[in-house]
Amino acid sequence: MPSPTVVWKIDPGHPSPEILAEAAARLLRGELVAFPTETVYGLGANAFDAEAVRRIFEAKQRPFDDPLIVHIAKVEDVQMVATDFPAMAARLASLFWPGPLTLLLPRHAALPGEVTSGLDTVAVRIPSHPVALGLLGACGVPIAAPSANRFGHTSPTSAAHVLEDLDGAVEVILDGGPTPVGIESTVVDVRPTPAVILRPGGVTREQLEAVIGPMRYAEPGERQAASPGRLPRHYAPRAELILCPGDTAQTIAASIDDHARRLAASGRPPGVLAVSEVHRELRSSLGPVFDLGGQDDLLGIARRLFLGLRTLEAASVEVILSHLMPAHGLGLAVNDRLRRAAHPPRE
Ligand code: TXA
Ligand code: MG
């Protein structure tokens, strides 16, 4: 039986070696340890311990056909989990690791099939968060870790979010404060030409293309085949999310106002998740609002997105009104999460 969940505060800049050593010891005993990465909190297990990896799926209520990302401490450790490191992957790794980039590599036979859901590839990254790196260094094994949320729910960007979803199902939560990037890593497959972005994330398409030339996004169907966990509906708050159309702050605000009036009239005042420019244009008096910050600060928007969804969900609204962000840079990853959280539209 799992032991009760403990939450240990840890300095995100200078994590205590004693706390890291204790967490590493628990992880090596087969326990689950949630920890901050620069993107979101991960739910970690020793990647070589098939039983512990199975417990990740149970804790998250995640289907076994949705493979996990394996986190390593240094680039030499690739050989512990993969049989090859193609030149293009190594090039990207040399520039973006440690950081929010996950690369698909041929899976090493030593890795339990549970980690990769039986696929012949393994998804690998080196996180840049000092707590994640410290934990990896202290335990000396690769750590398999999906985002530390219940399957399908909004990803966790704080220890409180992890506790909300996984209290009692995880032994240790390392609380290193809010995560700086706020959305997950970019998942890339460099084997096809052009290389494919399976999931947009913290490293942008523009950054990657500057290094390896043109890439393409996986089509939804293809995404599902290559990356079975990519269900259309994901990252979803309990409330219904509606994305209101518009090209400018004024037109988006008019569309939100329109929806809000109709919802309020039917006794369901909505929450609003929008950038500051849109908030300033709103006319109707509404339910709770969450300001994502200025529309040009995509880094800030990415960092606050999941917090905003969870905050409005906690305010018990039935409906959240939001809008798409500028479609470049991190805006593309933010829009991917918004579309998935909104899918399928419910009336
Ligand atoms: O930023 C992140 O990537 C966070 C932190 C904790 O590292 N992790 C994360 O893991 O987002 P998860 O499990 O929530 O998302 C992993 C994604 C899923 O869409 C999964 O299907 C895909 O990566 N994936 C994992 N292994 C794969 C593989 N061998 N082939 C294709 N897709 C894979
Ligand atoms: Mg996830």
GROMACS .gro file of C-alpha atoms and ligand atoms in nm:
model
  381
    1MET     CA    1   0.000   0.000   0.000
    2PRO     CA    2   0.129   0.347  -0.077
    3SER     CA    3   0.230   0.556   0.225
    4PRO     CA    4   0.061   0.895   0.282
    5THR     CA    5   0.173   1.185   0.063
    6VAL     CA    6   0.435   1.414   0.214
    7VAL     CA    7   0.517   1.758   0.071
    8TRP     CA    8   0.874   1.879   0.116
    9LYS     CA    9   0.955   2.243   0.047
   10ILE     CA   10   1.276   2.280  -0.149
   11ASP     CA   11   1.462   2.590  -0.269
   12PRO     CA   12   1.420   2.597  -0.649
   13GLY     CA   13   1.751   2.778  -0.703
   14HIS     CA   14   1.967   2.594  -0.448
   15PRO     CA   15   1.794   2.268  -0.359
   16SER     CA   16   1.907   2.111  -0.034
   17PRO     CA   17   2.130   1.806  -0.100
   18GLU     CA   18   1.980   1.632   0.207
   19ILE     CA   19   1.624   1.664   0.077
   20LEU     CA   20   1.730   1.552  -0.271
   21ALA     CA   21   1.912   1.250  -0.123
   22GLU     CA   22   1.606   1.151   0.082
   23ALA     CA   23   1.376   1.188  -0.221
   24ALA     CA   24   1.621   0.989  -0.436
   25ALA     CA   25   1.632   0.710  -0.176
   26ARG     CA   26   1.251   0.690  -0.176
   27LEU     CA   27   1.245   0.683  -0.556
   28LEU     CA   28   1.505   0.403  -0.565
   29ARG     CA   29   1.285   0.206  -0.320
   30GLY     CA   30   1.012   0.208  -0.585
   31GLU     CA   31   0.815   0.504  -0.454
   32LEU     CA   32   0.673   0.786  -0.668
   33VAL     CA   33   0.823   1.133  -0.631
   34ALA     CA   34   0.662   1.440  -0.790
   35PHE     CA   35   0.910   1.717  -0.868
   36PRO     CA   36   0.920   2.053  -1.046
   37THR     CA   37   1.071   2.077  -1.392
   38GLU     CA   38   1.099   2.407  -1.579
   39THR     CA   39   0.781   2.314  -1.773
   40VAL     CA   40   0.533   2.149  -1.534
   41TYR     CA   41   0.557   1.915  -1.232
   42GLY     CA   42   0.644   1.556  -1.321
   43LEU     CA   43   0.532   1.234  -1.148
   44GLY     CA   44   0.858   1.042  -1.131
   45ALA     CA   45   0.961   0.679  -1.094
   46ASN     CA   46   1.286   0.492  -1.156
   47ALA     CA   47   1.260   0.428  -1.532
   48PHE     CA   48   1.420   0.081  -1.491
   49ASP     CA   49   1.166  -0.031  -1.227
   50ALA     CA   50   0.870  -0.175  -1.419
   51GLU     CA   51   0.655  -0.206  -1.106
   52ALA     CA   52   0.710   0.159  -1.007
   53VAL     CA   53   0.637   0.269  -1.365
   54ARG     CA   54   0.309   0.075  -1.359
   55ARG     CA   55   0.218   0.266  -1.043
   56ILE     CA   56   0.254   0.596  -1.233
   57PHE     CA   57  -0.021   0.485  -1.472
   58GLU     CA   58  -0.243   0.376  -1.182
   59ALA     CA   59  -0.186   0.697  -0.986
   60LYS     CA   60  -0.277   0.913  -1.287
   61GLN     CA   61  -0.548   0.677  -1.410
   62ARG     CA   62  -0.361   0.699  -1.738
   63PRO     CA   63  -0.416   0.437  -2.010
   64PHE     CA   64  -0.118   0.202  -2.048
   65ASP     CA   65  -0.092   0.283  -2.421
   66ASP     CA   66   0.023   0.641  -2.351
   67PRO     CA   67   0.406   0.630  -2.323
   68LEU     CA   68   0.612   0.829  -2.072
   69ILE     CA   69   0.900   1.074  -2.115
   70VAL     CA   70   1.231   0.957  -1.970
   71HIS     CA   71   1.437   1.227  -1.800
   72ILE     CA   72   1.814   1.199  -1.786
   73ALA     CA   73   2.083   1.402  -1.604
   74LYS     CA   74   2.341   1.443  -1.880
   75VAL     CA   75   2.376   1.381  -2.250
   76GLU     CA   76   2.602   1.074  -2.197
   77ASP     CA   77   2.307   0.903  -2.025
   78VAL     CA   78   2.124   0.881  -2.360
   79GLN     CA   79   2.302   0.549  -2.407
   80MET     CA   80   2.132   0.408  -2.095
   81VAL     CA   81   1.790   0.444  -2.259
   82ALA     CA   82   1.843   0.458  -2.638
   83THR     CA   83   2.043   0.250  -2.889
   84ASP     CA   84   2.125   0.538  -3.123
   85PHE     CA   85   2.157   0.917  -3.112
   86PRO     CA   86   2.121   1.039  -3.472
   87ALA     CA   87   2.326   1.346  -3.567
   88MET     CA   88   2.024   1.574  -3.602
   89ALA     CA   89   1.894   1.476  -3.258
   90ALA     CA   90   2.238   1.524  -3.105
   91ARG     CA   91   2.260   1.869  -3.265
   92LEU     CA   92   1.926   1.976  -3.117
   93ALA     CA   93   2.023   1.829  -2.781
   94SER     CA   94   2.352   2.021  -2.779
   95LEU     CA   95   2.159   2.346  -2.822
   96PHE     CA   96   1.836   2.293  -2.625
   97TRP     CA   97   1.932   2.055  -2.342
   98PRO     CA   98   1.888   2.104  -2.058
   99GLY     CA   99   1.551   2.248  -2.155
  100PRO     CA  100   1.192   2.189  -2.272
  101LEU     CA  101   1.270   1.969  -2.574
  102THR     CA  102   1.186   1.596  -2.591
  103LEU     CA  103   1.344   1.380  -2.861
  104LEU     CA  104   1.219   1.045  -2.990
  105LEU     CA  105   1.504   0.793  -3.002
  106PRO     CA  106   1.526   0.416  -3.064
  107ARG     CA  107   1.446   0.245  -2.735
  108HIS     CA  108   1.709   0.052  -2.539
  109ALA     CA  109   1.602  -0.304  -2.452
  110ALA     CA  110   1.695  -0.248  -2.086
  111LEU     CA  111   1.401  -0.008  -2.053
  112PRO     CA  112   1.081  -0.181  -1.939
  113GLY     CA  113   0.814  -0.193  -2.210
  114GLU     CA  114   0.575  -0.016  -1.968
  115VAL     CA  115   0.771   0.311  -2.014
  116THR     CA  116   0.726   0.322  -2.391
  117SER     CA  117   0.391   0.141  -2.404
  118GLY     CA  118   0.559  -0.124  -2.618
  119LEU     CA  119   0.677   0.124  -2.886
  120ASP     CA  120   1.027   0.086  -3.032
  121THR     CA  121   1.103   0.453  -2.957
  122VAL     CA  122   1.162   0.630  -2.628
  123ALA     CA  123   1.096   1.000  -2.561
  124VAL     CA  124   1.396   1.155  -2.380
  125ARG     CA  125   1.485   1.493  -2.235
  126ILE     CA  126   1.719   1.667  -1.989
  127PRO     CA  127   1.515   1.912  -1.781
  128SER     CA  128   1.681   2.239  -1.678
  129HIS     CA  129   1.515   2.293  -1.337
  130PRO     CA  130   1.778   2.267  -1.060
  131VAL     CA  131   1.547   2.044  -0.850
  132ALA     CA  132   1.489   1.803  -1.140
  133LEU     CA  133   1.859   1.794  -1.224
  134GLY     CA  134   1.949   1.755  -0.857
  135LEU     CA  135   1.708   1.465  -0.813
  136LEU     CA  136   1.837   1.294  -1.129
  137GLY     CA  137   2.195   1.338  -1.008
  138ALA     CA  138   2.114   1.207  -0.661
  139CYS     CA  139   1.942   0.891  -0.779
  140GLY     CA  140   2.175   0.803  -1.070
  141VAL     CA  141   1.899   0.642  -1.277
  142PRO     CA  142   1.681   0.786  -1.553
  143ILE     CA  143   1.341   0.902  -1.424
  144ALA     CA  144   1.022   0.826  -1.616
  145ALA     CA  145   0.781   1.112  -1.552
  146PRO     CA  146   0.458   1.227  -1.712
  147SER     CA  147   0.297   1.550  -1.598
  148ALA     CA  148   0.179   1.503  -1.237
  149ASN     CA  149  -0.195   1.549  -1.298
  150ARG     CA  150  -0.487   1.309  -1.320
  151PHE     CA  151  -0.505   1.186  -1.679
  152GLY     CA  152  -0.679   1.438  -1.906
  153HIS     CA  153  -0.682   1.714  -1.644
  154THR     CA  154  -0.498   2.047  -1.659
  155SER     CA  155  -0.120   2.004  -1.608
  156PRO     CA  156   0.023   2.108  -1.269
  157THR     CA  157   0.243   2.417  -1.242
  158SER     CA  158   0.262   2.413  -0.860
  159ALA     CA  159   0.288   2.156  -0.580
  160ALA     CA  160  -0.067   2.249  -0.474
  161HIS     CA  161  -0.194   2.138  -0.817
  162VAL     CA  162  -0.018   1.803  -0.777
  163LEU     CA  163  -0.173   1.756  -0.433
  164GLU     CA  164  -0.520   1.843  -0.568
  165ASP     CA  165  -0.496   1.562  -0.825
  166LEU     CA  166  -0.275   1.297  -0.664
  167ASP     CA  167  -0.304   1.321  -0.283
  168GLY     CA  168  -0.258   0.969  -0.147
  169ALA     CA  169  -0.139   0.831  -0.482
  170VAL     CA  170   0.215   0.974  -0.470
  171GLU     CA  171   0.457   0.932  -0.179
  172VAL     CA  172   0.662   1.254  -0.202
  173ILE     CA  173   0.598   1.595  -0.359
  174LEU     CA  174   0.900   1.826  -0.383
  175ASP     CA  175   0.755   2.177  -0.362
  176GLY     CA  176   0.991   2.407  -0.553
  177GLY     CA  177   0.732   2.678  -0.620
  178PRO     CA  178   0.567   2.764  -0.953
  179THR     CA  179   0.729   2.628  -1.270
  180PRO     CA  180   0.891   2.894  -1.490
  181VAL     CA  181   0.785   2.784  -1.842
  182GLY     CA  182   0.434   2.666  -1.754
  183ILE     CA  183   0.361   2.443  -2.055
  184GLU     CA  184   0.515   2.108  -2.142
  185SER     CA  185   0.816   2.029  -2.356
  186THR     CA  186   0.810   2.022  -2.736
  187VAL     CA  187   0.808   1.659  -2.857
  188VAL     CA  188   1.006   1.608  -3.180
  189ASP     CA  189   1.068   1.311  -3.408
  190VAL     CA  190   1.377   1.379  -3.624
  191ARG     CA  191   1.364   1.045  -3.811
  192PRO     CA  192   1.132   1.153  -4.096
  193THR     CA  193   1.221   1.434  -4.341
  194PRO     CA  194   1.109   1.696  -4.267
  195ALA     CA  195   1.129   1.635  -3.892
  196VAL     CA  196   0.793   1.627  -3.714
  197ILE     CA  197   0.668   1.821  -3.411
  198LEU     CA  198   0.441   1.577  -3.229
  199ARG     CA  199   0.354   1.828  -2.957
  200PRO     CA  200   0.429   2.202  -2.963
  201GLY     CA  201   0.581   2.319  -2.634
  202GLY     CA  202   0.841   2.525  -2.454
  203VAL     CA  203   1.094   2.531  -2.742
  204THR     CA  204   0.932   2.699  -3.042
  205ARG     CA  205   0.915   2.579  -3.401
  206GLU     CA  206   1.107   2.892  -3.504
  207GLN     CA  207   1.392   2.808  -3.266
  208LEU     CA  208   1.412   2.450  -3.396
  209GLU     CA  209   1.386   2.542  -3.764
  210ALA     CA  210   1.671   2.791  -3.727
  211VAL     CA  211   1.889   2.486  -3.652
  212ILE     CA  212   1.758   2.197  -3.865
  213GLY     CA  213   1.555   2.368  -4.138
  214PRO     CA  214   1.186   2.317  -4.222
  215MET     CA  215   0.973   2.102  -3.991
  216ARG     CA  216   0.606   2.016  -3.991
  217TYR     CA  217   0.339   1.958  -3.729
  218ALA     CA  218   0.195   1.609  -3.702
  219GLU     CA  219  -0.163   1.586  -3.833
  220PRO     CA  220  -0.413   1.504  -3.558
  221GLY     CA  221  -0.462   1.144  -3.680
  222GLU     CA  222  -0.093   1.090  -3.732
  223ARG     CA  223  -0.022   1.240  -3.394
  224GLN     CA  224  -0.247   0.985  -3.237
  225ALA     CA  225  -0.075   0.694  -3.416
  226ALA     CA  226   0.280   0.812  -3.340
  227SER     CA  227   0.201   0.937  -2.993
  228PRO     CA  228  -0.092   0.736  -2.871
  229GLY     CA  229  -0.155   0.954  -2.571
  230ARG     CA  230  -0.245   1.255  -2.780
  231LEU     CA  231  -0.618   1.238  -2.733
  232PRO     CA  232  -0.806   1.534  -2.880
  233ARG     CA  233  -0.955   1.625  -2.541
  234HIS     CA  234  -0.681   1.685  -2.287
  235TYR     CA  235  -0.563   1.951  -2.042
  236ALA     CA  236  -0.929   1.999  -1.960
  237PRO     CA  237  -1.066   2.184  -1.660
  238ARG     CA  238  -1.392   2.053  -1.511
  239ALA     CA  239  -1.571   2.358  -1.649
  240GLU     CA  240  -1.664   2.384  -2.015
  241LEU     CA  241  -1.413   2.598  -2.204
  242ILE     CA  242  -1.540   2.812  -2.493
  243LEU     CA  243  -1.290   2.990  -2.722
  244CYS     CA  244  -1.447   3.317  -2.838
  245PRO     CA  245  -1.348   3.435  -3.188
  246GLY     CA  246  -1.206   3.773  -3.292
  247ASP     CA  247  -0.903   3.932  -3.458
  248THR     CA  248  -0.854   4.222  -3.218
  249ALA     CA  249  -0.898   4.283  -2.845
  250GLN     CA  250  -1.222   4.471  -2.926
  251THR     CA  251  -1.379   4.196  -3.137
  252ILE     CA  252  -1.274   3.922  -2.893
  253ALA     CA  253  -1.418   4.124  -2.603
  254ALA     CA  254  -1.744   4.178  -2.795
  255SER     CA  255  -1.772   3.804  -2.852
  256ILE     CA  256  -1.701   3.728  -2.484
  257ASP     CA  257  -1.960   3.990  -2.379
  258ASP     CA  258  -2.215   3.832  -2.608
  259HIS     CA  259  -2.158   3.480  -2.470
  260ALA     CA  260  -2.145   3.611  -2.112
  261ARG     CA  261  -2.481   3.789  -2.140
  262ARG     CA  262  -2.651   3.479  -2.275
  263LEU     CA  263  -2.493   3.255  -2.012
  264ALA     CA  264  -2.580   3.496  -1.730
  265ALA     CA  265  -2.939   3.511  -1.856
  266SER     CA  266  -2.961   3.133  -1.826
  267GLY     CA  267  -2.825   3.149  -1.471
  268ARG     CA  268  -2.472   3.032  -1.558
  269PRO     CA  269  -2.240   3.336  -1.523
  270PRO     CA  270  -1.907   3.236  -1.678
  271GLY     CA  271  -1.545   3.287  -1.574
  272VAL     CA  272  -1.320   3.472  -1.816
  273LEU     CA  273  -0.957   3.383  -1.899
  274ALA     CA  274  -0.815   3.653  -2.124
  275VAL     CA  275  -0.521   3.884  -2.187
  276SER     CA  276  -0.519   4.232  -2.027
  277GLU     CA  277  -0.603   4.408  -2.355
  278VAL     CA  278  -0.925   4.204  -2.382
  279HIS     CA  279  -1.018   4.255  -2.016
  280ARG     CA  280  -0.999   4.631  -2.067
  281GLU     CA  281  -1.255   4.613  -2.349
  282LEU     CA  282  -1.515   4.401  -2.166
  283ARG     CA  283  -1.852   4.570  -2.104
  284SER     CA  284  -2.059   4.313  -1.919
  285SER     CA  285  -2.019   4.258  -1.547
  286LEU     CA  286  -1.911   3.902  -1.520
  287GLY     CA  287  -1.820   3.627  -1.280
  288PRO     CA  288  -1.457   3.560  -1.184
  289VAL     CA  289  -1.184   3.676  -1.421
  290PHE     CA  290  -0.824   3.565  -1.462
  291ASP     CA  291  -0.583   3.800  -1.636
  292LEU     CA  292  -0.315   3.626  -1.843
  293GLY     CA  293  -0.113   3.948  -1.873
  294GLY     CA  294  -0.022   4.149  -2.182
  295GLN     CA  295  -0.088   3.985  -2.521
  296ASP     CA  296   0.271   4.036  -2.635
  297ASP     CA  297   0.418   3.857  -2.334
  298LEU     CA  298   0.372   3.501  -2.460
  299LEU     CA  299   0.615   3.368  -2.199
  300GLY     CA  300   0.399   3.516  -1.924
  301ILE     CA  301   0.082   3.383  -2.086
  302ALA     CA  302   0.229   3.031  -2.110
  303ARG     CA  303   0.340   3.050  -1.746
  304ARG     CA  304  -0.006   3.151  -1.622
  305LEU     CA  305  -0.230   2.944  -1.853
  306PHE     CA  306  -0.280   2.629  -1.643
  307LEU     CA  307  -0.297   2.832  -1.319
  308GLY     CA  308  -0.574   3.038  -1.480
  309LEU     CA  309  -0.773   2.732  -1.581
  310ARG     CA  310  -0.739   2.579  -1.234
  311THR     CA  311  -0.820   2.907  -1.057
  312LEU     CA  312  -1.144   2.952  -1.252
  313GLU     CA  313  -1.230   2.585  -1.206
  314ALA     CA  314  -1.185   2.631  -0.829
  315ALA     CA  315  -1.427   2.928  -0.847
  316SER     CA  316  -1.689   2.668  -0.947
  317VAL     CA  317  -1.797   2.829  -1.272
  318GLU     CA  318  -1.967   2.596  -1.520
  319VAL     CA  319  -1.826   2.777  -1.822
  320ILE     CA  320  -1.492   2.950  -1.892
  321LEU     CA  321  -1.474   3.197  -2.181
  322SER     CA  322  -1.132   3.246  -2.337
  323HIS     CA  323  -0.968   3.317  -2.673
  324LEU     CA  324  -0.674   3.209  -2.889
  325MET     CA  325  -0.339   3.388  -2.861
  326PRO     CA  326  -0.119   3.532  -3.139
  327ALA     CA  327  -0.021   3.231  -3.356
  328HIS     CA  328   0.357   3.250  -3.337
  329GLY     CA  329   0.631   3.145  -3.097
  330LEU     CA  330   0.496   3.010  -2.766
  331GLY     CA  331   0.148   3.124  -2.874
  332LEU     CA  332   0.125   2.807  -3.086
  333ALA     CA  333   0.183   2.579  -2.786
  334VAL     CA  334  -0.063   2.783  -2.576
  335ASN     CA  335  -0.325   2.757  -2.853
  336ASP     CA  336  -0.270   2.380  -2.879
  337ARG     CA  337  -0.349   2.345  -2.506
  338LEU     CA  338  -0.649   2.580  -2.528
  339ARG     CA  339  -0.797   2.391  -2.825
  340ARG     CA  340  -0.752   2.058  -2.653
  341ALA     CA  341  -0.904   2.183  -2.328
  342ALA     CA  342  -1.202   2.314  -2.529
  343HIS     CA  343  -1.255   2.000  -2.738
  344PRO     CA  344  -1.518   1.887  -2.811
  345PRO     CA  345  -1.750   2.184  -2.781
  346ARG     CA  346  -2.038   2.106  -2.547
  347GLU     CA  347  -2.365   2.295  -2.565
  348TXA     O1  348   0.745   1.900  -2.015
  348TXA     C1  349   0.716   1.781  -2.018
  348TXA     O2  350   0.731   1.713  -2.121
  348TXA     C2  351   0.660   1.717  -1.891
  348TXA     C3  352   0.769   1.719  -1.783
  348TXA     C4  353   0.728   1.645  -1.660
  348TXA     O3  354   0.887   1.666  -1.838
  348TXA     N1  355   0.616   1.583  -1.917
  348TXA     C5  356   0.505   1.555  -1.990
  348TXA     O4  357   0.477   1.421  -2.001
  348TXA     O5  358   0.438   1.640  -2.042
  348TXA     P1  359   0.336   1.365  -2.050
  348TXA     O6  360   0.340   1.221  -2.024
  348TXA     O7  361   0.227   1.440  -1.988
  348TXA     O8  362   0.344   1.387  -2.205
  348TXA     C6  363   0.431   1.308  -2.283
  348TXA     C7  364   0.393   1.311  -2.426
  348TXA     C8  365   0.264   1.236  -2.450
  348TXA     O9  366   0.189   1.305  -2.546
  348TXA     C9  367   0.314   1.102  -2.503
  348TXA    O10  368   0.219   1.039  -2.586
  348TXA    C10  369   0.438   1.145  -2.581
  348TXA    O11  370   0.496   1.247  -2.502
  348TXA     N2  371   0.533   1.033  -2.594
  348TXA    C11  372   0.603   0.973  -2.497
  348TXA     N3  373   0.677   0.872  -2.546
  348TXA    C12  374   0.653   0.868  -2.678
  348TXA    C13  375   0.698   0.786  -2.785
  348TXA     N4  376   0.784   0.686  -2.765
  348TXA     N5  377   0.651   0.812  -2.910
  348TXA    C14  378   0.566   0.914  -2.931
  348TXA     N6  379   0.520   0.995  -2.834
  348TXA    C15  380   0.562   0.972  -2.709
  349MG      MG  381   0.051   1.531  -1.956
   0.00000   0.00000   0.00000
